[in-house]
PDB file of C-alpha atoms in Angstrom:
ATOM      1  CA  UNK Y   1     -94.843  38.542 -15.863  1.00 46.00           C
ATOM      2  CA  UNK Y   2     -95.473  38.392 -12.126  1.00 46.00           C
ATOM      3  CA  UNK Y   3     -95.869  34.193 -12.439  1.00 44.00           C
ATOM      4  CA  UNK Y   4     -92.424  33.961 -14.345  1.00 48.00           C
ATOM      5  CA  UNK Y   5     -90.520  36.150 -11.633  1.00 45.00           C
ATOM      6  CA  UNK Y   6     -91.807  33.868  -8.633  1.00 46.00           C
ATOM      7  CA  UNK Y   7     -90.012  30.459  -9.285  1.00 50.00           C
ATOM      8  CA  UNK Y   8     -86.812  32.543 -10.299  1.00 45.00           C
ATOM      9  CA  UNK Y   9     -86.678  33.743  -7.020  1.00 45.00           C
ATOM     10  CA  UNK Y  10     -87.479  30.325  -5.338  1.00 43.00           C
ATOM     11  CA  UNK Y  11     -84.060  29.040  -6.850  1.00 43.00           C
ATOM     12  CA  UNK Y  12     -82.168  31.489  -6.459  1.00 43.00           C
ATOM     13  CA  UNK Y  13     -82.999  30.891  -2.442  1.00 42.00           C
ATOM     14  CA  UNK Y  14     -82.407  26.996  -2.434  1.00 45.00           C
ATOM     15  CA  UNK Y  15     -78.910  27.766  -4.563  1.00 47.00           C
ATOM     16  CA  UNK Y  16     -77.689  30.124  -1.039  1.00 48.00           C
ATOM     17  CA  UNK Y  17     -78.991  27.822   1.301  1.00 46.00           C
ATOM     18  CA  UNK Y  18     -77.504  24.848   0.003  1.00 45.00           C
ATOM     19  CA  UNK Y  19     -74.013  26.666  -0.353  1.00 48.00           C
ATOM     20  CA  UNK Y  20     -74.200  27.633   3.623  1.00 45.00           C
ATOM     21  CA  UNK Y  21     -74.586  24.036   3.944  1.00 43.00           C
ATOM     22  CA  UNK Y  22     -71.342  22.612   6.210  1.00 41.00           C
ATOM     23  CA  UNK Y  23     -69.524  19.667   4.555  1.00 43.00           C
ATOM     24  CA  UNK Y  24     -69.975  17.237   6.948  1.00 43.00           C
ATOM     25  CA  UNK Y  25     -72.744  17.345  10.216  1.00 42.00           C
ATOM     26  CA  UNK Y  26     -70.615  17.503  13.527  1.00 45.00           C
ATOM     27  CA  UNK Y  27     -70.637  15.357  15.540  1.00 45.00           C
ATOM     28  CA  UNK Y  28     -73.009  15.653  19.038  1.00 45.00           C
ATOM     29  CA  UNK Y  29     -71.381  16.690  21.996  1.00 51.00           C
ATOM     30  CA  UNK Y  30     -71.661  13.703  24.111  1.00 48.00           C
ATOM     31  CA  UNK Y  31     -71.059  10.796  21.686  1.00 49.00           C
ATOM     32  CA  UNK Y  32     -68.600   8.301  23.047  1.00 45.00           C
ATOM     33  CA  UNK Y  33     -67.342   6.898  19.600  1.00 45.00           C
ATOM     34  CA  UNK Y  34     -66.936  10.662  18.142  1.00 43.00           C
ATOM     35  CA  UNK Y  35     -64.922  10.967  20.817  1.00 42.00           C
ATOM     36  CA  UNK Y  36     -63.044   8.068  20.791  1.00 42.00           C
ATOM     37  CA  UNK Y  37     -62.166   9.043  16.876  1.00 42.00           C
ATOM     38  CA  UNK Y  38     -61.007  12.575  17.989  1.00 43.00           C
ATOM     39  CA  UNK Y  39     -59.072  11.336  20.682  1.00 42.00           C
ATOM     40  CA  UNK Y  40     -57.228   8.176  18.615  1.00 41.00           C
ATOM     41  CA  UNK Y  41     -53.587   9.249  17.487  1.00 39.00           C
ATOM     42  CA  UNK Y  42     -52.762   9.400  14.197  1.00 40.00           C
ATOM     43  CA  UNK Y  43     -50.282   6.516  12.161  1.00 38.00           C
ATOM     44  CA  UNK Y  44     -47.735   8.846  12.509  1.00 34.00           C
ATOM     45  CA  UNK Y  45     -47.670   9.295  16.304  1.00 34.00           C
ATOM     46  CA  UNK Y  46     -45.363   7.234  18.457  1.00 29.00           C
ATOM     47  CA  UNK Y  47     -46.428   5.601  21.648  1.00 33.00           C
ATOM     48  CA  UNK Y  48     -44.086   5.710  25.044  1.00 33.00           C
ATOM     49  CA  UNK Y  49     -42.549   1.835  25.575  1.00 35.00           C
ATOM     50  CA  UNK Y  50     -44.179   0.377  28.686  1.00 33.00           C
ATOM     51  CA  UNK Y  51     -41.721   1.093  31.849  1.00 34.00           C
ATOM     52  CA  UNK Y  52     -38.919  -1.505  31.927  1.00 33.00           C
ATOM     53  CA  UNK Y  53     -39.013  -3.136  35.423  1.00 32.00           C
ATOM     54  CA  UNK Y  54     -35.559  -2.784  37.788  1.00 33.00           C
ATOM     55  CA  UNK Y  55     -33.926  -5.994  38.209  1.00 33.00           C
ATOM     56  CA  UNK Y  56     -33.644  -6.255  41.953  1.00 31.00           C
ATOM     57  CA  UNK Y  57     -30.171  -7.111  43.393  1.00 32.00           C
ATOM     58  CA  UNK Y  58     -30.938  -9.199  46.603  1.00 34.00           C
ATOM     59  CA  UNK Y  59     -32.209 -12.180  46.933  1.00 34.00           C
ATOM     60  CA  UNK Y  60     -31.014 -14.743  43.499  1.00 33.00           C
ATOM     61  CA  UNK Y  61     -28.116 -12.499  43.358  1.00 32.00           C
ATOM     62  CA  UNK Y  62     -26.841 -12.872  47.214  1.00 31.00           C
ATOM     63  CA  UNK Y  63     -27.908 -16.853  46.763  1.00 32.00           C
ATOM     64  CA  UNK Y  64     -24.918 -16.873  43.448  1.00 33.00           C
ATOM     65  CA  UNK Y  65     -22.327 -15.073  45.370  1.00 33.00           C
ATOM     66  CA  UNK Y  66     -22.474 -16.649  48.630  1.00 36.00           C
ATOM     67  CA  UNK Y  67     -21.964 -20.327  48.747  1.00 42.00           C
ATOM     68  CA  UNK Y  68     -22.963 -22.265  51.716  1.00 44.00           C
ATOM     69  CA  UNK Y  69     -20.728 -24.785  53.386  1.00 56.00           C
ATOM     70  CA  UNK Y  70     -21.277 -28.611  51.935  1.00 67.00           C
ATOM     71  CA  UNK Y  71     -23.997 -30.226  54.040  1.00 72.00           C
ATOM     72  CA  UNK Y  72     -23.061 -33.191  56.608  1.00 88.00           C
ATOM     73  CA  UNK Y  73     -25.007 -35.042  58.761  1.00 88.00           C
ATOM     74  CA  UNK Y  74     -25.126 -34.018  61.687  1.00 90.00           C
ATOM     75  CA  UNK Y  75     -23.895 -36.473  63.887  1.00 94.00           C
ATOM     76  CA  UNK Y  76     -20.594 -36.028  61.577  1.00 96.00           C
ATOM     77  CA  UNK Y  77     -20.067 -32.940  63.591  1.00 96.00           C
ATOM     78  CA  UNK Y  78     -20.682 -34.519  67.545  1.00 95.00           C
ATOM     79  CA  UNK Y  79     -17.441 -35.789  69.393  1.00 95.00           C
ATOM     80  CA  UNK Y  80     -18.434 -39.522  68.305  1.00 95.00           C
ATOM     81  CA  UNK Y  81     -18.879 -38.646  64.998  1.00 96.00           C
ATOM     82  CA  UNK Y  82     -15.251 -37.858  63.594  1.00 97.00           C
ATOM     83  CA  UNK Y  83     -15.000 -41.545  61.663  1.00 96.00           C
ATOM     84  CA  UNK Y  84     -17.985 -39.925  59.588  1.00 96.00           C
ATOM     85  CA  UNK Y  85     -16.964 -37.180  59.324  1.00 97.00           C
ATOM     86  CA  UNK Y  86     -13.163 -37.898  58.088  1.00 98.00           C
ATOM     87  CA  UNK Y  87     -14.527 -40.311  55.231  1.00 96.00           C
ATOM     88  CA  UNK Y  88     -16.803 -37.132  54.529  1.00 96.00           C
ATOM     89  CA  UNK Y  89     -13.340 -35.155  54.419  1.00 97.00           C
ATOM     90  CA  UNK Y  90     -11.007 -37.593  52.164  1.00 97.00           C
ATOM     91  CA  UNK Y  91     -13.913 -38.061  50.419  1.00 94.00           C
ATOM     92  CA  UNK Y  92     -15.084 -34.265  49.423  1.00 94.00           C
ATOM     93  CA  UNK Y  93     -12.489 -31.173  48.090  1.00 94.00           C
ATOM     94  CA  UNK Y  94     -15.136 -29.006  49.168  1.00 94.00           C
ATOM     95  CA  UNK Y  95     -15.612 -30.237  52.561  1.00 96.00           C
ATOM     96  CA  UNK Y  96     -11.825 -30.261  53.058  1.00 96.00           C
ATOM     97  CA  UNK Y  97     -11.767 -26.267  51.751  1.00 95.00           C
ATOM     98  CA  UNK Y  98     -15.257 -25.626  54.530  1.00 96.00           C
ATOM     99  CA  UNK Y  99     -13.352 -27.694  57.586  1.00 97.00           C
ATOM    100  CA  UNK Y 100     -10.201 -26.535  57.192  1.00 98.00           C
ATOM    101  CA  UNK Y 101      -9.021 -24.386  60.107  1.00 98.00           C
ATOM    102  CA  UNK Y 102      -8.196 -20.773  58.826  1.00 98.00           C
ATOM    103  CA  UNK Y 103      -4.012 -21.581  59.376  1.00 97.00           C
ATOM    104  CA  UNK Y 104      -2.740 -25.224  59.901  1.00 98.00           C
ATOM    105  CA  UNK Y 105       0.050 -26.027  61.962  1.00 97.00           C
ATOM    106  CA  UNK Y 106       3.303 -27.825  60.303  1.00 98.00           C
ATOM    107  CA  UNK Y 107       5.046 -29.622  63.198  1.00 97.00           C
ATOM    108  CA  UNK Y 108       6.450 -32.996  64.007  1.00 96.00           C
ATOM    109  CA  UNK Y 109       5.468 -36.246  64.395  1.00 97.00           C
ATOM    110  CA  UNK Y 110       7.937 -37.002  66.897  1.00 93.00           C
ATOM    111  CA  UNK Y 111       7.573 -33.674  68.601  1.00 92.00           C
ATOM    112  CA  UNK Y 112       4.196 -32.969  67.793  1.00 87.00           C
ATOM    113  CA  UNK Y 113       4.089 -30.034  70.581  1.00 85.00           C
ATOM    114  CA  UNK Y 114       7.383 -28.709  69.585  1.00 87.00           C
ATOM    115  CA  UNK Y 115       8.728 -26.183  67.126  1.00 89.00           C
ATOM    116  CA  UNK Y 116       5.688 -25.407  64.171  1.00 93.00           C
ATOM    117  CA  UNK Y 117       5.115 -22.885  61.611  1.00 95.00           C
ATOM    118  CA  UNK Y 118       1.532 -22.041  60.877  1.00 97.00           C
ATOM    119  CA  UNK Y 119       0.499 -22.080  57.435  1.00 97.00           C
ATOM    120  CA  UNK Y 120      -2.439 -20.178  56.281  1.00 98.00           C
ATOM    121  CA  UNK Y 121      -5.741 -22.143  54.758  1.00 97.00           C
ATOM    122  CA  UNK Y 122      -5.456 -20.565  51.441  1.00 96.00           C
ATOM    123  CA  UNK Y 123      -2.329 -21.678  50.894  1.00 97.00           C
ATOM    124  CA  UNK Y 124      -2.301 -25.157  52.684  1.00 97.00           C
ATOM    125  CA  UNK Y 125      -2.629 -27.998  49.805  1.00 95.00           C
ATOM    126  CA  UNK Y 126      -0.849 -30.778  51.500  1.00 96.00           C
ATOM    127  CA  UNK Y 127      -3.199 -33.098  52.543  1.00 98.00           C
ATOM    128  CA  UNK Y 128      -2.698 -36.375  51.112  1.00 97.00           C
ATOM    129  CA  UNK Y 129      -4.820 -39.373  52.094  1.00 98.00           C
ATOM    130  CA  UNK Y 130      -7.443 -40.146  50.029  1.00 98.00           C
ATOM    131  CA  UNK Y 131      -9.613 -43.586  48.903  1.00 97.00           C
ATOM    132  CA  UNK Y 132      -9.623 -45.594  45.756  1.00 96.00           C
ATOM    133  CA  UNK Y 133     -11.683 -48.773  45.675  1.00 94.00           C
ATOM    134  CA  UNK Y 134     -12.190 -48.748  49.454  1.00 93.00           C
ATOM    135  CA  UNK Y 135      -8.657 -48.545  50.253  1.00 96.00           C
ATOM    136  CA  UNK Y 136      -6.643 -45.898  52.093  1.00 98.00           C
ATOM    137  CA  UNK Y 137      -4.160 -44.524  49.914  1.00 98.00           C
ATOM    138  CA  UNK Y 138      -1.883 -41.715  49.473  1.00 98.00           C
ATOM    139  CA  UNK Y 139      -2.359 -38.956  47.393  1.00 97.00           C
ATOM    140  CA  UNK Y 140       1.141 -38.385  45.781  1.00 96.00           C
ATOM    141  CA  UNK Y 141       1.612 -35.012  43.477  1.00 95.00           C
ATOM    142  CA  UNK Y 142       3.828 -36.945  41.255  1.00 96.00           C
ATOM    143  CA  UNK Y 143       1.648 -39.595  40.314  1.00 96.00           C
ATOM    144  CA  UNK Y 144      -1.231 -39.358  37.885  1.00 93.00           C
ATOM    145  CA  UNK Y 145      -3.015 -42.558  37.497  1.00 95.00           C
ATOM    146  CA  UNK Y 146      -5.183 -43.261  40.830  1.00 94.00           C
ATOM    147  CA  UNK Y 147      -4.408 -47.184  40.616  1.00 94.00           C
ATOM    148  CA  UNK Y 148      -0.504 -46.158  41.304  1.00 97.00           C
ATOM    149  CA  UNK Y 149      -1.365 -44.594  44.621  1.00 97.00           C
ATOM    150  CA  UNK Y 150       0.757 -46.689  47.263  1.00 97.00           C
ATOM    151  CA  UNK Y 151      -1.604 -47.702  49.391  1.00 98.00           C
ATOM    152  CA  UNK Y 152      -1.962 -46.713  53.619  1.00 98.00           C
ATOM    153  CA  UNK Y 153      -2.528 -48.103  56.616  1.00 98.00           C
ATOM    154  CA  UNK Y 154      -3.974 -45.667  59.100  1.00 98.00           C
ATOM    155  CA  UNK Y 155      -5.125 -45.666  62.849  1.00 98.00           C
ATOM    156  CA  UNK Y 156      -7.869 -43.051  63.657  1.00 97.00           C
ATOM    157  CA  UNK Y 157      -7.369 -42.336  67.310  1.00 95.00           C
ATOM    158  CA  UNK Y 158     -10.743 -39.833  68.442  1.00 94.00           C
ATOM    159  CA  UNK Y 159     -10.128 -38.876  72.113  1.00 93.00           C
ATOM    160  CA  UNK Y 160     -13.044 -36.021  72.960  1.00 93.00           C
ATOM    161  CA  UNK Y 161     -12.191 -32.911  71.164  1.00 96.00           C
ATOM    162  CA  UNK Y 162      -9.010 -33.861  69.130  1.00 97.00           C
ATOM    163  CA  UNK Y 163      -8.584 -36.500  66.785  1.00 98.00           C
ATOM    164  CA  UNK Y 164      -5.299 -38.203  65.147  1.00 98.00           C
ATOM    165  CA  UNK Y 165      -5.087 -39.899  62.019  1.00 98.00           C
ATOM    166  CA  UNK Y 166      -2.079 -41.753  61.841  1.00 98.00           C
ATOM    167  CA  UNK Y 167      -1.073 -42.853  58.241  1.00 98.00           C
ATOM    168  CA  UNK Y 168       2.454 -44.712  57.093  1.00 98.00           C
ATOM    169  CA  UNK Y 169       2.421 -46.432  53.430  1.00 98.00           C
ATOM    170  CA  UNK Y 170       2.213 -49.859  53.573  1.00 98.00           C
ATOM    171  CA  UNK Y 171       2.412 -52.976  51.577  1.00 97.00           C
ATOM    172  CA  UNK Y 172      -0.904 -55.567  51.902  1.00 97.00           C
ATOM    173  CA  UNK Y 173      -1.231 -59.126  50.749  1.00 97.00           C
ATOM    174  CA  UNK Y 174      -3.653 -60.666  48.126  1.00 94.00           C
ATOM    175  CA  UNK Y 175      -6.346 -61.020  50.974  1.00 95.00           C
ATOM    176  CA  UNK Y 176      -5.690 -56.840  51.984  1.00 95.00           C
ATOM    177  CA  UNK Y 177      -3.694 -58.221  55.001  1.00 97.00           C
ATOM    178  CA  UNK Y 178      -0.421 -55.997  55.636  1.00 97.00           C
ATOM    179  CA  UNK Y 179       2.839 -57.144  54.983  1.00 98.00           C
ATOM    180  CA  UNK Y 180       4.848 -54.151  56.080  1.00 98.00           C
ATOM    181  CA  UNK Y 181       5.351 -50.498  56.385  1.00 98.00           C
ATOM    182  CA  UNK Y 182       7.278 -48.524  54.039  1.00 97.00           C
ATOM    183  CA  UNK Y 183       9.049 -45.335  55.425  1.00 96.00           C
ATOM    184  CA  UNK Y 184       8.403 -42.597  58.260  1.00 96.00           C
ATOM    185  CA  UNK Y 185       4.327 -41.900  59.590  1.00 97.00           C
ATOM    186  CA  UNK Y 186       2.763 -38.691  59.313  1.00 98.00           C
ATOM    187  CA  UNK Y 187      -0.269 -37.547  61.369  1.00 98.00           C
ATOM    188  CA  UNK Y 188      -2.936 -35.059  61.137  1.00 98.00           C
ATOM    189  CA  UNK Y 189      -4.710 -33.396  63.786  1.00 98.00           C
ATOM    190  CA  UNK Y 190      -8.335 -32.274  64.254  1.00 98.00           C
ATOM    191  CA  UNK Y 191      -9.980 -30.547  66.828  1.00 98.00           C
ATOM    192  CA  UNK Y 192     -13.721 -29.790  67.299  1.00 97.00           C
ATOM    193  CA  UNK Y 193     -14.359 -26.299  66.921  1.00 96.00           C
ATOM    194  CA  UNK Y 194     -16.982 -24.022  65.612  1.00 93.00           C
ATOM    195  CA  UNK Y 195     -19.474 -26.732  65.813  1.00 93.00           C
ATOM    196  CA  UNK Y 196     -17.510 -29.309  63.868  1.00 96.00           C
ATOM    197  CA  UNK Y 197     -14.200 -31.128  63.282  1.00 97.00           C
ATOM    198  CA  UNK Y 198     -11.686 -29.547  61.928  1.00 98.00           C
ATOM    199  CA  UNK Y 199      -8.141 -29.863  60.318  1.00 98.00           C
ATOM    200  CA  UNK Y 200      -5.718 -27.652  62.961  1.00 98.00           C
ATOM    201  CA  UNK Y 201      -1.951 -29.905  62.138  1.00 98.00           C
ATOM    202  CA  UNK Y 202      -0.057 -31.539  59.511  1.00 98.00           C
ATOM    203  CA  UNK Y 203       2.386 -33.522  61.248  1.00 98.00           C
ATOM    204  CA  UNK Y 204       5.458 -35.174  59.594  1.00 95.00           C
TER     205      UNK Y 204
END
């Protein structure tokens, strides 16, 4: 009787003990990949966007907005330069806007130093010579193909800080010799200021 009673008892203790056994062994305290695991977020979690970086508003931005003037030699802008610089100045709108004095004066070209009204740079648009195929010629409003321009014959008179262009519209021979003039001159003035030439009188 005693015999059968002893390996009852032994399984009835290895049944409790392996019921007080935990699911799964934790894991040790100082395991870097347990850790890792515990730490990981779940698929569900959202993670913050990286931080957007500012778009800064100097430098590119200040170089779009502000427009330099156009470049010109610079012996364009020295008292013997002005023949430079005026074929620079029929030649270029935007070098006409940048040497344009800030108001031109309207006079006359037989009083030149007489009566004038001032006219300011925005609103000046009067200038009229220009150059097609190497020849002077003036820039009429009314006229749209460039070959119609009448043509010019002009006398660029530089005297230290001023300079006179002369123009009248002219009529020139098959060898570009002139024939004749064709109605009243004009004139405009420049004057060296500001470190360069500019237009200061419209005279007609």
């Amino acid at each position: 009787m005693k015999l059968q009673l002893v390996p009852l008892a032994l399984l009835l203790c290895i049944t409790s003990a392996c019921d007080k056994a935990p699911r799964a062994p934790a894991a040790p305290q100082g395991d870097p990949a347990a850790a890792a695991t515990a730490a990981a977020p779940a698929a569900t979690d959202t993670v913050a966007p990286p931080a957007q970086t500012q778009p800064t508003t100097d430098g590119a931005a200040t170089a779009a907005t502000v427009l330099p003037d156009p470049a010109l030699p610079e012996s364009a802008c020295k008292p013997d330069g002005f023949r430079e610089f005026f074929e620079a100045y029929v030649d270029s709108a935007s070098v006409r806007t940048a040497y344009t004095w800030a108001d031109v004066r309207i006079g006359r070209y037989a009083a030149p130093k007489g009566d004038a009204r001032s006219v300011a740079k925005a609103g000046y648009h009067d200038f009229r010579i220009g150059a097609v195929d190497y020849q002077w010629v003036y820039l009429d409003p009314a006229i749209k193909e460039p070959g119609d321009y009448p043509r010019l014959d002009i006398d660029i008179k530089p005297k230290d800080t001023t300079a006179q262009v002369d123009y009248v519209r002219a009529e020139f021979d098959a060898e570009d010799n002139l024939v004749r003039t064709v109605g009243d001159r004009g004139a405009y003035v420049f004057e060296l200021r500001d470190k360069c030439w500019y237009l200061t009188q419209d005279l007609r």
